[in-house]
CSV table of N, CA and C in Angstrom, one decimal:
chain,number,residue,atom,x,y,z
A,160,GLN,N,0.8,-1.2,0.0
A,160,GLN,CA,0.0,0.0,0.0
A,160,GLN,C,0.9,1.2,0.0
A,161,LEU,N,0.5,2.2,-0.8
A,161,LEU,CA,1.2,3.5,-0.9
A,161,LEU,C,0.2,4.6,-0.7
A,162,VAL,N,0.5,5.5,0.2
A,162,VAL,CA,-0.5,6.6,0.5
A,162,VAL,C,0.3,7.9,0.4
A,163,GLU,N,-0.1,8.8,-0.6
A,163,GLU,CA,0.5,10.1,-0.7
A,163,GLU,C,-0.2,11.1,0.1
A,164,SER,N,0.6,12.1,0.5
A,164,SER,CA,0.0,13.3,1.1
A,164,SER,C,0.9,14.5,0.9
A,165,GLY,N,0.3,15.7,1.1
A,165,GLY,CA,1.1,16.9,1.0
A,165,GLY,C,0.9,17.7,-0.2
A,166,GLY,N,0.1,17.3,-1.1
A,166,GLY,CA,-0.2,18.1,-2.3
A,166,GLY,C,-0.9,19.4,-2.0
A,167,GLY,N,-1.1,20.3,-3.0
A,167,GLY,CA,-1.8,21.5,-2.8
A,167,GLY,C,-1.5,22.5,-3.8
A,168,SER,N,-1.8,23.8,-3.5
A,168,SER,CA,-1.6,24.9,-4.5
A,168,SER,C,-0.5,25.8,-3.9
A,169,VAL,N,0.3,26.3,-4.8
A,169,VAL,CA,1.4,27.2,-4.3
A,169,VAL,C,1.7,28.1,-5.5
A,170,GLU,N,2.3,29.3,-5.1
A,170,GLU,CA,2.7,30.3,-6.1
A,170,GLU,C,4.0,29.9,-6.7
A,171,THR,N,4.2,30.4,-7.9
A,171,THR,CA,5.5,30.2,-8.5
A,171,THR,C,6.7,30.6,-7.6
A,172,GLY,N,7.7,29.7,-7.5
A,172,GLY,CA,8.8,29.9,-6.7
A,172,GLY,C,8.7,29.4,-5.3
A,173,GLY,N,7.5,28.9,-5.0
A,173,GLY,CA,7.2,28.4,-3.6
A,173,GLY,C,7.7,26.9,-3.5
A,174,SER,N,7.4,26.4,-2.3
A,174,SER,CA,7.8,25.0,-2.0
A,174,SER,C,6.6,24.2,-1.5
A,175,LEU,N,6.7,22.9,-1.7
A,175,LEU,CA,5.8,21.9,-1.1
A,175,LEU,C,6.6,20.6,-0.8
A,176,ARG,N,6.1,19.9,0.2
A,176,ARG,CA,6.7,18.6,0.6
A,176,ARG,C,5.7,17.5,0.5
A,177,LEU,N,6.0,16.5,-0.3
A,177,LEU,CA,5.1,15.4,-0.5
A,177,LEU,C,5.6,14.2,0.4
A,178,SER,N,4.7,13.4,0.8
A,178,SER,CA,5.1,12.2,1.6
A,178,SER,C,4.4,11.0,1.1
A,179,CYS,N,5.1,9.9,1.0
A,179,CYS,CA,4.5,8.6,0.6
A,179,CYS,C,4.7,7.6,1.7
A,180,ALA,N,3.7,7.2,2.3
A,180,ALA,CA,3.7,6.2,3.4
A,180,ALA,C,3.6,4.8,2.8
A,181,ALA,N,4.6,4.0,3.0
A,181,ALA,CA,4.6,2.6,2.5
A,181,ALA,C,4.4,1.6,3.7
A,182,ASP,N,4.0,0.4,3.3
A,182,ASP,CA,4.0,-0.6,4.3
A,182,ASP,C,5.4,-1.0,4.6
A,183,SER,N,5.6,-1.7,5.7
A,183,SER,CA,7.0,-2.0,6.2
A,183,SER,C,7.8,-2.8,5.2
A,184,TRP,N,7.1,-3.7,4.5
A,184,TRP,CA,7.8,-4.6,3.6
A,184,TRP,C,8.3,-3.8,2.4
A,185,LYS,N,7.4,-3.0,1.8
A,185,LYS,CA,7.8,-2.2,0.7
A,185,LYS,C,8.9,-1.2,1.0
A,186,TYR,N,8.8,-0.6,2.2
A,186,TYR,CA,9.8,0.4,2.6
A,186,TYR,C,11.2,-0.3,2.7
A,187,ALA,N,11.2,-1.5,3.3
A,187,ALA,CA,12.5,-2.2,3.6
A,187,ALA,C,13.1,-2.8,2.3
A,188,MET,N,12.2,-3.3,1.4
A,188,MET,CA,12.7,-4.3,0.4
A,188,MET,C,12.9,-3.7,-1.0
A,189,GLY,N,12.3,-2.5,-1.3
A,189,GLY,CA,12.3,-2.1,-2.7
A,189,GLY,C,12.5,-0.6,-2.9
A,190,CYS,N,12.5,-0.2,-4.1
A,190,CYS,CA,12.7,1.1,-4.5
A,190,CYS,C,11.4,1.9,-4.3
A,191,LEU,N,11.5,3.1,-3.9
A,191,LEU,CA,10.4,4.1,-3.8
A,191,LEU,C,10.7,5.3,-4.7
A,192,GLY,N,9.7,5.8,-5.3
A,192,GLY,CA,9.9,6.9,-6.2
A,192,GLY,C,8.6,7.7,-6.4
A,193,TRP,N,8.8,8.8,-7.2
A,193,TRP,CA,7.7,9.7,-7.5
A,193,TRP,C,7.7,9.9,-9.0
A,194,PHE,N,6.5,9.9,-9.5
A,194,PHE,CA,6.2,10.2,-10.9
A,194,PHE,C,5.1,11.3,-10.9
A,195,ARG,N,5.0,11.9,-12.1
A,195,ARG,CA,3.9,12.9,-12.2
A,195,ARG,C,3.3,12.8,-13.6
A,196,GLN,N,2.0,13.3,-13.7
A,196,GLN,CA,1.3,13.2,-14.9
A,196,GLN,C,0.3,14.3,-15.0
A,197,VAL,N,0.2,14.9,-16.2
A,197,VAL,CA,-0.9,15.9,-16.5
A,197,VAL,C,-1.9,15.3,-17.4
A,198,PRO,N,-3.1,15.7,-17.4
A,198,PRO,CA,-4.2,15.2,-18.2
A,198,PRO,C,-3.7,15.1,-19.7
A,199,GLY,N,-3.9,13.9,-20.3
A,199,GLY,CA,-3.5,13.8,-21.7
A,199,GLY,C,-2.0,13.6,-21.9
A,200,GLY,N,-1.2,13.6,-20.9
A,200,GLY,CA,0.2,13.4,-21.0
A,200,GLY,C,0.7,12.1,-20.5
A,201,GLU,N,2.0,11.8,-20.8
A,201,GLU,CA,2.6,10.6,-20.3
A,201,GLU,C,3.1,10.8,-18.9
A,202,ARG,N,3.2,9.7,-18.2
A,202,ARG,CA,3.7,9.7,-16.8
A,202,ARG,C,5.2,10.0,-16.9
A,203,GLU,N,5.7,11.0,-16.1
A,203,GLU,CA,7.0,11.4,-16.1
A,203,GLU,C,7.7,11.1,-14.8
A,204,ALA,N,8.9,10.5,-14.9
A,204,ALA,CA,9.7,10.2,-13.7
A,204,ALA,C,10.2,11.4,-13.1
A,205,VAL,N,10.1,11.5,-11.8
A,205,VAL,CA,10.5,12.6,-11.0
A,205,VAL,C,11.7,12.3,-10.1
A,206,ALA,N,11.6,11.3,-9.3
A,206,ALA,CA,12.7,11.0,-8.4
A,206,ALA,C,12.6,9.6,-7.9
A,207,SER,N,13.7,9.0,-7.5
A,207,SER,CA,13.7,7.6,-6.9
A,207,SER,C,14.8,7.5,-5.9
A,208,ILE,N,14.6,6.6,-5.0
A,208,ILE,CA,15.6,6.3,-4.0
A,208,ILE,C,15.7,4.8,-3.7
A,209,ALA,N,16.9,4.3,-3.7
A,209,ALA,CA,17.2,2.9,-3.5
A,209,ALA,C,17.3,2.5,-2.0
A,210,PRO,N,16.8,1.4,-1.6
A,210,PRO,CA,16.8,1.0,-0.2
A,210,PRO,C,18.2,0.6,0.3
A,211,GLY,N,19.0,0.0,-0.5
A,211,GLY,CA,20.3,-0.5,-0.1
A,211,GLY,C,21.3,0.6,0.0
A,212,SER,N,21.6,1.2,-1.2
A,212,SER,CA,22.7,2.2,-1.3
A,212,SER,C,22.2,3.6,-0.9
A,213,GLY,N,20.9,3.8,-1.0
A,213,GLY,CA,20.4,5.2,-0.8
A,213,GLY,C,20.6,6.0,-2.0
A,214,ARG,N,21.0,5.4,-3.1
A,214,ARG,CA,21.2,6.1,-4.4
A,214,ARG,C,19.9,6.8,-4.8
A,215,LYS,N,20.1,8.1,-5.3
A,215,LYS,CA,18.9,8.9,-5.7
A,215,LYS,C,19.1,9.2,-7.2
A,216,GLU,N,17.9,9.1,-7.9
A,216,GLU,CA,17.9,9.5,-9.3
A,216,GLU,C,16.8,10.6,-9.4
A,217,TYR,N,17.0,11.5,-10.4
A,217,TYR,CA,16.1,12.6,-10.6
A,217,TYR,C,15.8,12.8,-12.1
A,218,GLY,N,14.6,13.2,-12.4
A,218,GLY,CA,14.3,13.5,-13.7
A,218,GLY,C,15.0,14.8,-14.1
A,219,GLU,N,15.4,15.0,-15.3
A,219,GLU,CA,16.2,16.2,-15.7
A,219,GLU,C,15.5,17.5,-15.4
A,220,SER,N,14.2,17.6,-15.5
A,220,SER,CA,13.5,18.8,-15.3
A,220,SER,C,13.4,19.3,-13.9
A,221,VAL,N,13.7,18.4,-12.9
A,221,VAL,CA,13.6,18.7,-11.5
A,221,VAL,C,14.9,18.7,-10.8
A,222,MET,N,16.0,18.3,-11.5
A,222,MET,CA,17.3,18.2,-10.9
A,222,MET,C,17.7,19.6,-10.3
A,223,GLY,N,18.2,19.5,-9.1
A,223,GLY,CA,18.6,20.8,-8.4
A,223,GLY,C,17.5,21.5,-7.7
A,224,ARG,N,16.3,21.1,-7.9
A,224,ARG,CA,15.2,21.8,-7.2
A,224,ARG,C,14.4,20.8,-6.3
A,225,PHE,N,14.4,19.6,-6.6
A,225,PHE,CA,13.6,18.6,-5.8
A,225,PHE,C,14.6,17.7,-5.1
A,226,THR,N,14.3,17.2,-3.9
A,226,THR,CA,15.1,16.3,-3.2
A,226,THR,C,14.2,15.2,-2.6
A,227,ILE,N,14.6,13.9,-2.9
A,227,ILE,CA,13.9,12.8,-2.3
A,227,ILE,C,14.7,12.2,-1.1
A,228,SER,N,14.0,11.8,-0.1
A,228,SER,CA,14.6,11.2,1.1
A,228,SER,C,13.8,10.1,1.6
A,229,ARG,N,14.4,9.3,2.4
A,229,ARG,CA,13.7,8.2,3.1
A,229,ARG,C,13.6,8.5,4.6
A,230,ASN,N,12.4,8.3,5.2
A,230,ASN,CA,12.2,8.5,6.6
A,230,ASN,C,11.9,7.2,7.3
A,231,SER,N,12.8,6.6,8.0
A,231,SER,CA,12.6,5.3,8.6
A,231,SER,C,11.6,5.3,9.8
A,232,ALA,N,11.4,6.5,10.4
A,232,ALA,CA,10.4,6.6,11.5
A,232,ALA,C,9.0,6.5,11.0
A,233,THR,N,8.7,7.1,9.8
A,233,THR,CA,7.4,7.0,9.3
A,233,THR,C,7.2,6.1,8.1
A,234,LYS,N,8.3,5.4,7.8
A,234,LYS,CA,8.3,4.4,6.6
A,234,LYS,C,7.8,5.1,5.4
A,235,SER,N,8.4,6.3,5.1
A,235,SER,CA,8.0,7.0,4.0
A,235,SER,C,9.1,7.5,3.1
A,236,ALA,N,8.7,7.8,1.9
A,236,ALA,CA,9.7,8.5,0.9
A,236,ALA,C,9.1,9.9,0.7
A,237,ASP,N,9.9,10.9,1.1
A,237,ASP,CA,9.4,12.3,1.0
A,237,ASP,C,10.1,13.0,-0.1
A,238,LEU,N,9.3,13.9,-0.7
A,238,LEU,CA,9.8,14.7,-1.8
A,238,LEU,C,9.7,16.2,-1.5
A,239,GLN,N,10.8,16.8,-1.3
A,239,GLN,CA,10.9,18.2,-1.0
A,239,GLN,C,11.0,18.9,-2.4
A,240,MET,N,10.0,19.8,-2.7
A,240,MET,CA,10.0,20.5,-4.0
A,240,MET,C,10.2,22.0,-3.8
A,241,ASN,N,11.3,22.5,-4.3
A,241,ASN,CA,11.6,23.9,-4.1
A,241,ASN,C,11.5,24.6,-5.5
A,242,GLN,N,11.5,25.9,-5.5
A,242,GLN,CA,11.5,26.7,-6.7
A,242,GLN,C,10.5,26.2,-7.7
A,243,LEU,N,9.3,25.9,-7.3
A,243,LEU,CA,8.2,25.3,-8.1
A,243,LEU,C,7.8,26.3,-9.2
A,244,GLN,N,7.6,25.7,-10.4
A,244,GLN,CA,7.2,26.4,-11.6
A,244,GLN,C,5.8,25.9,-12.1
A,245,PRO,N,5.1,26.7,-12.9
A,245,PRO,CA,3.8,26.2,-13.4
A,245,PRO,C,3.9,24.9,-14.1
A,246,GLU,N,5.0,24.6,-14.8
A,246,GLU,CA,5.2,23.3,-15.5
A,246,GLU,C,5.4,22.1,-14.5
A,247,ASP,N,5.5,22.4,-13.2
A,247,ASP,CA,5.5,21.3,-12.2
A,247,ASP,C,4.1,20.9,-11.9
A,248,THR,N,3.1,21.6,-12.3
A,248,THR,CA,1.7,21.2,-12.0
A,248,THR,C,1.4,19.8,-12.6
A,249,GLY,N,0.7,19.0,-11.8
A,249,GLY,CA,0.3,17.7,-12.2
A,249,GLY,C,-0.1,16.9,-11.0
A,250,MET,N,-0.5,15.6,-11.3
A,250,MET,CA,-0.8,14.6,-10.3
A,250,MET,C,0.5,13.9,-10.0
A,251,TYR,N,0.8,13.9,-8.8
A,251,TYR,CA,2.1,13.2,-8.4
A,251,TYR,C,1.7,11.9,-7.7
A,252,TYR,N,2.4,10.8,-8.2
A,252,TYR,CA,2.1,9.5,-7.8
A,252,TYR,C,3.4,8.9,-7.1
A,253,CYS,N,3.2,8.3,-6.0
A,253,CYS,CA,4.2,7.5,-5.4
A,253,CYS,C,4.3,6.1,-6.0
A,254,ALA,N,5.4,5.6,-6.1
A,254,ALA,CA,5.6,4.3,-6.8
A,254,ALA,C,6.6,3.4,-6.1
A,255,TYR,N,6.4,2.1,-6.3
A,255,TYR,CA,7.2,1.1,-5.7
A,255,TYR,C,7.7,0.1,-6.8
A,256,GLY,N,8.9,-0.4,-6.7
A,256,GLY,CA,9.4,-1.4,-7.6
A,256,GLY,C,10.6,-2.1,-6.9
A,257,TRP,N,10.9,-3.2,-7.6
A,257,TRP,CA,12.0,-4.1,-7.0
A,257,TRP,C,13.3,-3.4,-7.3
A,258,GLY,N,14.2,-3.5,-6.3
A,258,GLY,CA,15.5,-3.0,-6.5
A,258,GLY,C,16.3,-2.9,-5.2
A,259,SER,N,17.6,-2.8,-5.2
A,259,SER,CA,18.3,-2.7,-4.0
A,259,SER,C,19.3,-1.5,-4.0
A,260,ASP,N,20.3,-1.5,-4.9
A,260,ASP,CA,21.2,-0.5,-4.9
A,260,ASP,C,21.0,0.5,-6.0
A,261,PHE,N,20.1,0.2,-7.0
A,261,PHE,CA,19.8,1.1,-8.1
A,261,PHE,C,18.4,0.8,-8.5
A,262,CYS,N,17.7,2.0,-8.9
A,262,CYS,CA,16.3,1.9,-9.2
A,262,CYS,C,16.1,2.5,-10.6
A,263,PRO,N,16.1,1.7,-11.6
A,263,PRO,CA,15.8,2.2,-13.0
A,263,PRO,C,14.3,2.5,-13.0
A,264,TRP,N,14.0,3.5,-13.8
A,264,TRP,CA,12.6,4.0,-13.9
A,264,TRP,C,11.7,2.8,-14.3
A,265,THR,N,12.1,1.9,-15.0
A,265,THR,CA,11.3,0.8,-15.5
A,265,THR,C,11.0,-0.2,-14.4
A,266,THR,N,11.6,-0.1,-13.3
A,266,THR,CA,11.3,-1.1,-12.2
A,266,THR,C,10.0,-0.9,-11.5
A,267,PHE,N,9.5,0.3,-11.6
A,267,PHE,CA,8.3,0.7,-10.8
A,267,PHE,C,7.0,0.2,-11.4
A,268,ASN,N,6.3,-0.6,-10.6
A,268,ASN,CA,5.0,-1.2,-11.1
A,268,ASN,C,3.9,-1.2,-10.2
A,269,SER,N,4.0,-0.5,-9.1
A,269,SER,CA,2.9,-0.4,-8.1
A,269,SER,C,2.8,1.1,-7.8
A,270,TRP,N,1.5,1.6,-7.8
A,270,TRP,CA,1.3,3.0,-7.7
A,270,TRP,C,0.3,3.4,-6.6
A,271,GLY,N,0.5,4.6,-6.0
A,271,GLY,CA,-0.5,5.1,-5.1
A,271,GLY,C,-1.6,5.8,-5.9
A,272,GLN,N,-2.5,6.4,-5.2
A,272,GLN,CA,-3.7,7.1,-5.8
A,272,GLN,C,-3.4,8.5,-6.4
A,273,GLY,N,-2.3,9.0,-5.9
A,273,GLY,CA,-1.9,10.4,-6.4
A,273,GLY,C,-2.3,11.5,-5.5
A,274,THR,N,-1.5,12.6,-5.6
A,274,THR,CA,-1.9,13.8,-4.9
A,274,THR,C,-1.6,15.0,-5.9
A,275,GLN,N,-2.5,15.9,-5.9
A,275,GLN,CA,-2.5,17.0,-6.9
A,275,GLN,C,-1.6,18.1,-6.4
A,276,VAL,N,-0.7,18.6,-7.4
A,276,VAL,CA,0.1,19.8,-7.1
A,276,VAL,C,-0.2,20.8,-8.2
A,277,THR,N,-0.5,22.0,-7.7
A,277,THR,CA,-0.8,23.1,-8.7
A,277,THR,C,0.0,24.3,-8.4
A,278,VAL,N,0.7,24.7,-9.4
A,278,VAL,CA,1.6,25.9,-9.2
A,278,VAL,C,1.1,27.0,-10.1
A,279,GLY,N,0.7,28.1,-9.4
A,279,GLY,CA,0.1,29.3,-10.1
A,279,GLY,C,1.2,30.2,-10.5
A,280,SER,N,0.9,30.9,-11.7
A,280,SER,CA,1.8,31.8,-12.2
A,280,SER,C,1.6,33.2,-11.6
């Protein structure tokens, strides 16, 4: 089970923090990541973090602005989003996939319900 929280509306240049609560098994055993999608568009990879090495991967459009982290206390993968732009608007989905030290985007095959992020100009 993957449960997202933290979406909302923000002005351009603002920040939001998303959280994905996973069950204990998913948190310990696999990759956690974030993807986003706009209506009529393809799902875009945003960030991922590996359980073993802690290795992080980012989509090119968010590199330097977004940071993914793991929180062992809450069994969650959090996404800190800074310097938000209107093009960051979309539905953000938490995702899970098998992996240990590296998480290719293609490994993700389990999805949360999504949380909406809207960035106003």
